[in-house]
mmCIF file with all atom_site columns, C-alpha atoms and ligand atoms in Angstrom:
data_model
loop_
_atom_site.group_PDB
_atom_site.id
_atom_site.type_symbol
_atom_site.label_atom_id
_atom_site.label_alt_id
_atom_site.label_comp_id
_atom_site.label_asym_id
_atom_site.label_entity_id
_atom_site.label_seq_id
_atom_site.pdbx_PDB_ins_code
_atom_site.Cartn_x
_atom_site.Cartn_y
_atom_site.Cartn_z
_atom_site.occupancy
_atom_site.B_iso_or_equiv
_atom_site.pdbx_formal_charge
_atom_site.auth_seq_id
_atom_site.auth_comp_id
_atom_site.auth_asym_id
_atom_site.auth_atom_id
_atom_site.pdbx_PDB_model_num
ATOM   1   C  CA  . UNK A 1 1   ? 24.729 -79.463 -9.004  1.00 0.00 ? 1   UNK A CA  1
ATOM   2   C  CA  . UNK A 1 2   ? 21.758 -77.487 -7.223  1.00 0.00 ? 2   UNK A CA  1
ATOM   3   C  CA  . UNK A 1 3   ? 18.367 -78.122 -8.850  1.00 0.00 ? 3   UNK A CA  1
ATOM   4   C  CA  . UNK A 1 4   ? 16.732 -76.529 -12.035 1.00 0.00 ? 4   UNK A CA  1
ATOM   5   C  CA  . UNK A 1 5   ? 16.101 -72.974 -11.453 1.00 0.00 ? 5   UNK A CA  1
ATOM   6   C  CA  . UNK A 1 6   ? 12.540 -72.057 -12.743 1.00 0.00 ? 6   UNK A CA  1
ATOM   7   C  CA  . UNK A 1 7   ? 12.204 -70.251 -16.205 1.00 0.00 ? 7   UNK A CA  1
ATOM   8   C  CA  . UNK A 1 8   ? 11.477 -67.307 -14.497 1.00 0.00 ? 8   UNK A CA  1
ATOM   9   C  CA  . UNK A 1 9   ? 14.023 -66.853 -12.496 1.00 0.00 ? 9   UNK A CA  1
ATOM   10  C  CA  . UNK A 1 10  ? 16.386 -68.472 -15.377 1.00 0.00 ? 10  UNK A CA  1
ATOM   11  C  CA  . UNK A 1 11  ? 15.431 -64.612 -17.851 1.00 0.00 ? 11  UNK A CA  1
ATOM   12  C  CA  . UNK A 1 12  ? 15.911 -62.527 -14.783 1.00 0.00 ? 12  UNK A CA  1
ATOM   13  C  CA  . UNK A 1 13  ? 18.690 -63.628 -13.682 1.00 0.00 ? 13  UNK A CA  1
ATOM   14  C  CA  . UNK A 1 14  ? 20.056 -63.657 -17.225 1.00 0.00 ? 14  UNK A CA  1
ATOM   15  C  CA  . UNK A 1 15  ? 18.828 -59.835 -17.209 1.00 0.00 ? 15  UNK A CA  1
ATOM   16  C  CA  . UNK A 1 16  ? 20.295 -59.000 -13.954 1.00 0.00 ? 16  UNK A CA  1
ATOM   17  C  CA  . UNK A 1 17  ? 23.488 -60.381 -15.653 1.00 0.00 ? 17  UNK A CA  1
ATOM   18  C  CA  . UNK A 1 18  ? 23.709 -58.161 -18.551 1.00 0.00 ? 18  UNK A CA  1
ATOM   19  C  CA  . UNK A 1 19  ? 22.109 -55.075 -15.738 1.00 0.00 ? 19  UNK A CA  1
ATOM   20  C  CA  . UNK A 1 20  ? 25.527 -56.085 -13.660 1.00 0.00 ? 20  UNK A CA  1
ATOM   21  C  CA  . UNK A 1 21  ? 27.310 -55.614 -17.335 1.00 0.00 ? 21  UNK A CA  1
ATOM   22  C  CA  . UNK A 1 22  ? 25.839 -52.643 -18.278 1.00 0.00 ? 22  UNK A CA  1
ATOM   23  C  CA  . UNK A 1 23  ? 26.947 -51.326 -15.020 1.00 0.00 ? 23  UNK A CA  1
ATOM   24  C  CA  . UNK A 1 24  ? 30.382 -52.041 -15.364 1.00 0.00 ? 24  UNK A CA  1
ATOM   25  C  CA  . UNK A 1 25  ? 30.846 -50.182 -19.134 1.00 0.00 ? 25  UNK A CA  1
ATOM   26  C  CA  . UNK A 1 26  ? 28.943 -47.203 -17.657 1.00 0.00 ? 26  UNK A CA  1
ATOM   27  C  CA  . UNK A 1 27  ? 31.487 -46.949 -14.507 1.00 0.00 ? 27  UNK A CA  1
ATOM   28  C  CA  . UNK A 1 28  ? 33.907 -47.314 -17.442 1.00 0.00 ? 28  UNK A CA  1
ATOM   29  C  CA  . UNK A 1 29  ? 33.314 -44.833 -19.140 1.00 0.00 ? 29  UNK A CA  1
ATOM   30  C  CA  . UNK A 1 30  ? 32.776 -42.241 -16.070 1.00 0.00 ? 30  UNK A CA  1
ATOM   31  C  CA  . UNK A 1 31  ? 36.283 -43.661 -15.384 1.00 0.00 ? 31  UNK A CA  1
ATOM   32  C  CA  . UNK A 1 32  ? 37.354 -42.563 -18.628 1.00 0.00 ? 32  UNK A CA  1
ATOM   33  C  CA  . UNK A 1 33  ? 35.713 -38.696 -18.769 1.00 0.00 ? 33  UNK A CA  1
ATOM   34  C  CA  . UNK A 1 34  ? 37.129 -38.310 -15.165 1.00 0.00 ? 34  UNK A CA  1
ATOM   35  C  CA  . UNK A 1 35  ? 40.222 -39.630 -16.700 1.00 0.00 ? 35  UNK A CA  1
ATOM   36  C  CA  . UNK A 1 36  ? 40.284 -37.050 -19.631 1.00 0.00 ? 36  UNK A CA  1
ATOM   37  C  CA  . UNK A 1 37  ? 39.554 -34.284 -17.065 1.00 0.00 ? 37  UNK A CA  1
ATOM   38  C  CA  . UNK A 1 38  ? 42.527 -35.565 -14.842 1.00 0.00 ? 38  UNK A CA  1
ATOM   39  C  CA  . UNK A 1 39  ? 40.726 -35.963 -11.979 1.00 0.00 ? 39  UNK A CA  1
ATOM   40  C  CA  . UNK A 1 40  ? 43.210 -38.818 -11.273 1.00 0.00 ? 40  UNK A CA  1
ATOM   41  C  CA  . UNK A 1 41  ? 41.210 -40.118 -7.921  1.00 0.00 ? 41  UNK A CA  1
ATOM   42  C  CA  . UNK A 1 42  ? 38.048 -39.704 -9.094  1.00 0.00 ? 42  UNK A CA  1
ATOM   43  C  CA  . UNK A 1 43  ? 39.217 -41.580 -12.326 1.00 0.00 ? 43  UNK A CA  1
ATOM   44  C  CA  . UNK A 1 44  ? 40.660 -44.564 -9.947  1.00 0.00 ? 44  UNK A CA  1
ATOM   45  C  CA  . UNK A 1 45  ? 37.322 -45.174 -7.921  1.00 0.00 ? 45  UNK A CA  1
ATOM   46  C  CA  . UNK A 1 46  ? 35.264 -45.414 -11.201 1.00 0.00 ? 46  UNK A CA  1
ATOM   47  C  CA  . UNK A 1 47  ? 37.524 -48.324 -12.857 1.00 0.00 ? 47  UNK A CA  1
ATOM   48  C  CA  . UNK A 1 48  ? 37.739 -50.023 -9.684  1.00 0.00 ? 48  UNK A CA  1
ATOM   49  C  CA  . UNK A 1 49  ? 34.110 -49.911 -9.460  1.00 0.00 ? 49  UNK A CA  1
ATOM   50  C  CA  . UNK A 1 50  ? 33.960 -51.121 -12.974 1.00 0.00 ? 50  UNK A CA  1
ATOM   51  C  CA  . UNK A 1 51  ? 36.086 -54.096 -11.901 1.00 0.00 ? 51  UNK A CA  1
ATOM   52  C  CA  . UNK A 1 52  ? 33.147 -54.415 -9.153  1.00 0.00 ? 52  UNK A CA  1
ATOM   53  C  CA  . UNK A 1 53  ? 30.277 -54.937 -11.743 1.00 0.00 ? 53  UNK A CA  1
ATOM   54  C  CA  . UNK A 1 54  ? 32.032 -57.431 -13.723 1.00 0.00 ? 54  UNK A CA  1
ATOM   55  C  CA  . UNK A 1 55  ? 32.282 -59.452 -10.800 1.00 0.00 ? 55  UNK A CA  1
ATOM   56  C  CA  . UNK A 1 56  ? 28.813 -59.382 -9.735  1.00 0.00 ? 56  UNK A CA  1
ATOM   57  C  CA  . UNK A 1 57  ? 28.255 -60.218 -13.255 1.00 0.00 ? 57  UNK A CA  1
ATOM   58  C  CA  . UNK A 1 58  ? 30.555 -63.237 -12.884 1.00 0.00 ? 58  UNK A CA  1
ATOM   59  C  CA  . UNK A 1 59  ? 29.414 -64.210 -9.786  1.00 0.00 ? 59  UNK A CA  1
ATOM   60  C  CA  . UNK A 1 60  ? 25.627 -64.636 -11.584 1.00 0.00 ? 60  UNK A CA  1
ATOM   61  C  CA  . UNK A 1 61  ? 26.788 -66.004 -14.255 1.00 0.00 ? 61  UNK A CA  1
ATOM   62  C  CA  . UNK A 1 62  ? 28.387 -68.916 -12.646 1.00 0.00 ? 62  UNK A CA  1
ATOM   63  C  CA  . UNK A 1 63  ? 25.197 -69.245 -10.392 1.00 0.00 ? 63  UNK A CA  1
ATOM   64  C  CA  . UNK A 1 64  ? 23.326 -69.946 -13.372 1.00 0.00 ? 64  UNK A CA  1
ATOM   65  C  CA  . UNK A 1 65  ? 25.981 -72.792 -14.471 1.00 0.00 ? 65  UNK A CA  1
ATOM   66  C  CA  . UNK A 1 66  ? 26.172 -74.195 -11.385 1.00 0.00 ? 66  UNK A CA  1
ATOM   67  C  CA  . UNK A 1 67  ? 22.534 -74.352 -11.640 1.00 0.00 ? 67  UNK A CA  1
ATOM   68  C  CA  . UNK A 1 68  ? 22.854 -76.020 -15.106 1.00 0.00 ? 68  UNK A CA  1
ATOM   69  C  CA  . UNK A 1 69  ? 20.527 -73.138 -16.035 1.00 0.00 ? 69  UNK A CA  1
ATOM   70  C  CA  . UNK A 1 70  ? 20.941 -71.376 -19.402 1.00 0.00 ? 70  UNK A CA  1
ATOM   71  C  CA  . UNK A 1 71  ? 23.784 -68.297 -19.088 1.00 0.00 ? 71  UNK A CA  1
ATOM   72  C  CA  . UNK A 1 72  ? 23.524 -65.641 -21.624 1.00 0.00 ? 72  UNK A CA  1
ATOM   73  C  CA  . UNK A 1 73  ? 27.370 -63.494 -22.020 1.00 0.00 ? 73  UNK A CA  1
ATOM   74  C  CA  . UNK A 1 74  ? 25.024 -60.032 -22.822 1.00 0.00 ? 74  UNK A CA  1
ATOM   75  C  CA  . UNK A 1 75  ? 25.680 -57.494 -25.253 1.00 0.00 ? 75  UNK A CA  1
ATOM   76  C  CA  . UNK A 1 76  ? 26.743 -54.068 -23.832 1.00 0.00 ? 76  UNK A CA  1
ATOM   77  C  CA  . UNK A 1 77  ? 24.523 -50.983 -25.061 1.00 0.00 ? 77  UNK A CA  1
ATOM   78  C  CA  . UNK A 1 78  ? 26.774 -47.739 -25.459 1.00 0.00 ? 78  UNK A CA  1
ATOM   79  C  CA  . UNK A 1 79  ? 27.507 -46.426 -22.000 1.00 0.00 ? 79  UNK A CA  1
ATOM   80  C  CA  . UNK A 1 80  ? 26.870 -41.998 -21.937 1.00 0.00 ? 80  UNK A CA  1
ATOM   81  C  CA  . UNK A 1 81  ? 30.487 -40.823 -22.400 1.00 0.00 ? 81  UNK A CA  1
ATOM   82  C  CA  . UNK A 1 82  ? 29.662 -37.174 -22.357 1.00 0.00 ? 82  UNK A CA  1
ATOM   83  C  CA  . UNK A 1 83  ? 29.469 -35.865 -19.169 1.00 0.00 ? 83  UNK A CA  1
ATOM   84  C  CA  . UNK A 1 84  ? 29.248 -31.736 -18.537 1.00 0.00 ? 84  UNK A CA  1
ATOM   85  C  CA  . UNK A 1 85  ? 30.422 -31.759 -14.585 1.00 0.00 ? 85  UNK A CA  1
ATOM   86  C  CA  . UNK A 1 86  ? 31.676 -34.316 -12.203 1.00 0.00 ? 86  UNK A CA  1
ATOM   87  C  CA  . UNK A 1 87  ? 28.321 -33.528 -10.033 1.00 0.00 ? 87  UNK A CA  1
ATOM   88  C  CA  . UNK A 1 88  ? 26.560 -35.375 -13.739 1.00 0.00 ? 88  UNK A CA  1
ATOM   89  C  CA  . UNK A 1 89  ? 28.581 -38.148 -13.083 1.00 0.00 ? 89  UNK A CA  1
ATOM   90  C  CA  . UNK A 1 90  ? 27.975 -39.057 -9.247  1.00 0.00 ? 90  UNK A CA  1
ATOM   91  C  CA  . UNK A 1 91  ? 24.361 -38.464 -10.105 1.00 0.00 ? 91  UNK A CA  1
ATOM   92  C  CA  . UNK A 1 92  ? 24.230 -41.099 -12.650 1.00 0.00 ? 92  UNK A CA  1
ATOM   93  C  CA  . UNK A 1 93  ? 26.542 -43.313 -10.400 1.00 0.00 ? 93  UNK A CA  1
ATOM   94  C  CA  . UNK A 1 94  ? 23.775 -43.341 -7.950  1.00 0.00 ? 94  UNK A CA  1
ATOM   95  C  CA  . UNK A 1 95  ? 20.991 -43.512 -9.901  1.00 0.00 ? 95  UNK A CA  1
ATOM   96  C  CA  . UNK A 1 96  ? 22.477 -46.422 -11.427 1.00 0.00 ? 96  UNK A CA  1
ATOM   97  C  CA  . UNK A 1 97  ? 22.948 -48.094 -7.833  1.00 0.00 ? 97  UNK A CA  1
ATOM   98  C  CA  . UNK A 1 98  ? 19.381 -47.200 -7.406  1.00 0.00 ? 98  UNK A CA  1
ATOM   99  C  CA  . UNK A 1 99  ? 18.567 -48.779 -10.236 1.00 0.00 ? 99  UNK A CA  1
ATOM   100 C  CA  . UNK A 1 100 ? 20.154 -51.840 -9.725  1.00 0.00 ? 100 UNK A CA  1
ATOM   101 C  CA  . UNK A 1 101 ? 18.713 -52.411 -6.273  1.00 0.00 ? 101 UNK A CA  1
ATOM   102 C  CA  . UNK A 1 102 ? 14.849 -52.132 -7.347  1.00 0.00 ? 102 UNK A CA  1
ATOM   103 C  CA  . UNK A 1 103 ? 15.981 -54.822 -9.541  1.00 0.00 ? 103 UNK A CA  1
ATOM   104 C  CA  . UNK A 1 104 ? 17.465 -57.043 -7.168  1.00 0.00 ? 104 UNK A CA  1
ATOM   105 C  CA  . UNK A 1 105 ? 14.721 -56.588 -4.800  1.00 0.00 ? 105 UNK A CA  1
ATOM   106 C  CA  . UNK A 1 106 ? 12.181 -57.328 -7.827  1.00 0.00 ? 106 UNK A CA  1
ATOM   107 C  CA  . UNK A 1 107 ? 14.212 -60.794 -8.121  1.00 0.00 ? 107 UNK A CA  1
ATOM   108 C  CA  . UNK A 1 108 ? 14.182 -61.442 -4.748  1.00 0.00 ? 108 UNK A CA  1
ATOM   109 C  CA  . UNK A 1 109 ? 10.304 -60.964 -4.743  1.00 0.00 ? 109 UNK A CA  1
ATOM   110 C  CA  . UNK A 1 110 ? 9.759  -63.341 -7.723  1.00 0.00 ? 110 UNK A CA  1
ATOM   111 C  CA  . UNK A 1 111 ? 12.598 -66.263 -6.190  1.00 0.00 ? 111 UNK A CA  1
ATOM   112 C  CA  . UNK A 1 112 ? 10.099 -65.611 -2.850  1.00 0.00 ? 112 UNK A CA  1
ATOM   113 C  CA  . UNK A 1 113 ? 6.763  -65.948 -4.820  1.00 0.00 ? 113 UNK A CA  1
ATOM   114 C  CA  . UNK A 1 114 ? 8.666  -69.329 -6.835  1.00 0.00 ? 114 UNK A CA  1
ATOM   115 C  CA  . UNK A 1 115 ? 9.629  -70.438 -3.368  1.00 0.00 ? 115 UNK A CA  1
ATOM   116 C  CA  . UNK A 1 116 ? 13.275 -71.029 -4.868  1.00 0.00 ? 116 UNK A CA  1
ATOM   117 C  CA  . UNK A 1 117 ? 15.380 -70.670 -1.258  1.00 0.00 ? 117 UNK A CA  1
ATOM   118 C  CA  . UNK A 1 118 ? 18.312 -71.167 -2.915  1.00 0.00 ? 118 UNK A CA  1
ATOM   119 C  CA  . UNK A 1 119 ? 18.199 -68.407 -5.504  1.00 0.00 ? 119 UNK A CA  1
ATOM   120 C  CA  . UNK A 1 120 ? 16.731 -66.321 -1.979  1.00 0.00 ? 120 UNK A CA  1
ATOM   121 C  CA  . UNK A 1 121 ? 20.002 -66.936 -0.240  1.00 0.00 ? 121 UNK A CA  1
ATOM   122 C  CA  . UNK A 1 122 ? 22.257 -66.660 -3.096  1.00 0.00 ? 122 UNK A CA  1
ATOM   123 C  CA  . UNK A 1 123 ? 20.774 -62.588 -3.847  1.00 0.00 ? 123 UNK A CA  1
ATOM   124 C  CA  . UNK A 1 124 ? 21.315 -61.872 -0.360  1.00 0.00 ? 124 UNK A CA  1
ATOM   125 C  CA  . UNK A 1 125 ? 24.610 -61.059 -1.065  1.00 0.00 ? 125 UNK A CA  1
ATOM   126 C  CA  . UNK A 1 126 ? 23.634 -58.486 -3.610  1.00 0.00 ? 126 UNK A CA  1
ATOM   127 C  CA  . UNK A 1 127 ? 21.053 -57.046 -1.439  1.00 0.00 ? 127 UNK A CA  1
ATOM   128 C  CA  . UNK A 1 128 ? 23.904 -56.581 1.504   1.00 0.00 ? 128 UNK A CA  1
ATOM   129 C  CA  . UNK A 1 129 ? 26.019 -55.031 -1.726  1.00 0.00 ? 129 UNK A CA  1
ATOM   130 C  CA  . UNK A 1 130 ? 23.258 -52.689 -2.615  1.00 0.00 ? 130 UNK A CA  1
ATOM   131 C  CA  . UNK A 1 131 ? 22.838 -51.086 0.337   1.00 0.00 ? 131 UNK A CA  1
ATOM   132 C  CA  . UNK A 1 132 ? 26.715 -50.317 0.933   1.00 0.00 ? 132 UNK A CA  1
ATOM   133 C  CA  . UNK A 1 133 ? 27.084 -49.360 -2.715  1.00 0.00 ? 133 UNK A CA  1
ATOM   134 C  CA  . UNK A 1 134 ? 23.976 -46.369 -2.584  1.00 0.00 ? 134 UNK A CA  1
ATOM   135 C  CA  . UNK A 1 135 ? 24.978 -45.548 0.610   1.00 0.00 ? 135 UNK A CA  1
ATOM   136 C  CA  . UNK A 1 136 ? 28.338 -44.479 -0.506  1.00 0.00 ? 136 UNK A CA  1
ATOM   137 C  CA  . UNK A 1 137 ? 26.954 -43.212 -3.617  1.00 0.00 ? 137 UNK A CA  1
ATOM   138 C  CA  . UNK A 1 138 ? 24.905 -41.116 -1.667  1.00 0.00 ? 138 UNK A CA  1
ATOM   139 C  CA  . UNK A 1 139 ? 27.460 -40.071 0.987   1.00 0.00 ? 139 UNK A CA  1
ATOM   140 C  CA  . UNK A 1 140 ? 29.955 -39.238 -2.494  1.00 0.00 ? 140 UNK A CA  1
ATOM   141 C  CA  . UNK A 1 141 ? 27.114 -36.989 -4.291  1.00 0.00 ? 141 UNK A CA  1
ATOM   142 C  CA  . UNK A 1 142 ? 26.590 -35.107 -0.587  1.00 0.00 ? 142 UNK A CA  1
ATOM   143 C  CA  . UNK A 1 143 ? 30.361 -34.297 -0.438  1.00 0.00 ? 143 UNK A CA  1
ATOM   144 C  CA  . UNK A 1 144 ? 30.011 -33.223 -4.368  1.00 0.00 ? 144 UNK A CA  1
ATOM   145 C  CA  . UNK A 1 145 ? 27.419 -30.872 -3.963  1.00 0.00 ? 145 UNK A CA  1
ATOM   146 C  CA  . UNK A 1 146 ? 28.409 -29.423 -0.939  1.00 0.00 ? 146 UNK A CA  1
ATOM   147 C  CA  . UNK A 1 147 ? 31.681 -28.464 -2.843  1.00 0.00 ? 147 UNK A CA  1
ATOM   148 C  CA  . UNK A 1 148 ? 29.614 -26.682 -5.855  1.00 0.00 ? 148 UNK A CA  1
ATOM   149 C  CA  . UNK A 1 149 ? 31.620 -24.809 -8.288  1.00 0.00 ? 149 UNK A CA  1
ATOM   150 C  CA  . UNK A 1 150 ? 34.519 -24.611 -5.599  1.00 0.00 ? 150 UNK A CA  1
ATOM   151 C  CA  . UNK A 1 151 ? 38.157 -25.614 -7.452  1.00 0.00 ? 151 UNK A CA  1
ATOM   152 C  CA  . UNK A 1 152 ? 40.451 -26.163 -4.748  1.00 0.00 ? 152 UNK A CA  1
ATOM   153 C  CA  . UNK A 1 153 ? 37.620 -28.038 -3.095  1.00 0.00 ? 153 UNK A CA  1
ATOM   154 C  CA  . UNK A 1 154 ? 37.186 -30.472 -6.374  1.00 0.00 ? 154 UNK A CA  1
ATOM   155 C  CA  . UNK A 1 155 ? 41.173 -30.689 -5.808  1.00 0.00 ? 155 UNK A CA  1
ATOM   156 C  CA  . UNK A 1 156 ? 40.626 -31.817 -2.406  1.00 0.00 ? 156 UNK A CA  1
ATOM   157 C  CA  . UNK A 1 157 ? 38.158 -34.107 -2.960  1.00 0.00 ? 157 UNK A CA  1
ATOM   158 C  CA  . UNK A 1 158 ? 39.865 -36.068 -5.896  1.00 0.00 ? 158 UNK A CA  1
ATOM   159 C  CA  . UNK A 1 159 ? 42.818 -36.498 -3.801  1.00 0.00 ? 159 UNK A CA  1
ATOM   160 C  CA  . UNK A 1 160 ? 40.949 -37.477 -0.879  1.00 0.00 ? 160 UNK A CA  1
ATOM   161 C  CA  . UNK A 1 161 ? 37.946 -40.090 -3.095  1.00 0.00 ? 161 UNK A CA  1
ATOM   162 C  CA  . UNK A 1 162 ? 41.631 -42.360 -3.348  1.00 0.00 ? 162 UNK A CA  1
ATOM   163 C  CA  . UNK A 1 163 ? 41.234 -43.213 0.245   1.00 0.00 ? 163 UNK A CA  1
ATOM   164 C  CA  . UNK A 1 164 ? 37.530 -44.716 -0.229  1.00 0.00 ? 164 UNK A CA  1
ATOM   165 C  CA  . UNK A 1 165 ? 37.821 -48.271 -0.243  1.00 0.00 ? 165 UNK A CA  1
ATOM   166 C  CA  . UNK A 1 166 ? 35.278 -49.531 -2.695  1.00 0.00 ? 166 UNK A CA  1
ATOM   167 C  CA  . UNK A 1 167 ? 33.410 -51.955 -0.711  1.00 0.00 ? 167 UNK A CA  1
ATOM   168 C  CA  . UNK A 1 168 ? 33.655 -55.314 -1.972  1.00 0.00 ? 168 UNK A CA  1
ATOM   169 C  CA  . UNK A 1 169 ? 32.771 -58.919 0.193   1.00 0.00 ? 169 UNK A CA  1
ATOM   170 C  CA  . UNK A 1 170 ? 32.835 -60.540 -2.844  1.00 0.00 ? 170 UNK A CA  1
ATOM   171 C  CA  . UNK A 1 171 ? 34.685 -63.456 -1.935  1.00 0.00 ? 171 UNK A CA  1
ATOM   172 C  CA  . UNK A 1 172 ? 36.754 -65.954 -4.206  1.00 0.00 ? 172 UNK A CA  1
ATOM   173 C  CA  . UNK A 1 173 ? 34.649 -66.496 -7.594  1.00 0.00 ? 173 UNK A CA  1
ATOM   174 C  CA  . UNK A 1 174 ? 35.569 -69.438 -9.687  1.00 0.00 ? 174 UNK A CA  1
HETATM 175 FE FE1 . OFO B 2 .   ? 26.403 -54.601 -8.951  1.00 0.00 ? 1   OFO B FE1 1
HETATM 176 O  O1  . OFO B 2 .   ? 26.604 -53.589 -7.499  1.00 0.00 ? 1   OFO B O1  1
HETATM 177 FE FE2 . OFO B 2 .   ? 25.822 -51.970 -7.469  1.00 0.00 ? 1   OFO B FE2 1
HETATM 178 O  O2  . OFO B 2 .   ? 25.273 -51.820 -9.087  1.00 0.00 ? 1   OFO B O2  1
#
């Protein structure tokens, strides 16, 4: 058992838990519109990416028990269901990734300034995660925009989004 996390670093990483959540209903329920619009592939990366959150959300959440630190299960807010293009969508996908990296840099600030190494090398793996996860964000938006109001390159694109591999190092989780 590692030792007692500090109450600081106990809330946030109880908050960066329910963020990791909160990421994982929105992806849902882009999966879902994209879903409803059958854009099959584009549908497929979004619950996979769902799948992603919840694990990051695990993988925090048994951090905190190994740490014999308190672990909230968080509520889930309503994800935005409504959507008016798929451009909407990849533009809240990677403003959520943005999102979720100033957070994880804020806690790695605050385990620095509680000089708590091991909560330091634990978020290292979400900081690695961060930047792969905007960067394909990014790179997905590009390819979006650059298509515009184009059909048969929307067609394109949702059969070719099935070939991304959503990038996971995850590991094995208990
Ligand atoms: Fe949790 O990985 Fe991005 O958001």
């Amino acid at each position: 058992m590692k030792a007692m996390l500090h109450p600081k670093i106990e809330n946030a990483l109880n908050a960066q838990l329910a963020r990791e959540s909160a990421a994982s209903s929105n992806y849902l329920a882009m999966a879902v519109w994209c879903d409803q619009q059958s854009l099959d592939g584009c549908a497929r990366f979004f619950y996979r990416q769902a799948d992603e959150e919840r694990m990051h959300m695990m993988k925090i959440l048994h951090y905190l028990i190994e740490c014999n630190a308190a672990a909230e299960v968080p509520g889930l807010p309503k994800p935005a269901a409504a959507f008016q293009s798929v451009q909407q969508v990849f533009h809240s996908a990677l403003e959520q990734e943005q999102a979720v990296t100033r957070s994880i840099n804020e806690l790695v600030e605050l385990a620095q300034e509680c000089s708590d190494h091991s909560t330091q090398h634990f978020l290292q793996w979400y900081v690695a995660e961060q930047i792969e996860e905007e960067a394909q964000a990014k790179n997905i938006l590009d390819k979006i925009n650059l298509i515009g109001d184009d059909k048969g390159g929307l067609y394109l694109f949702d059969r070719d989004i099935q070939q991304i591999t959503v990038t996971s190092s995850i590991g094995t989780i208990k």
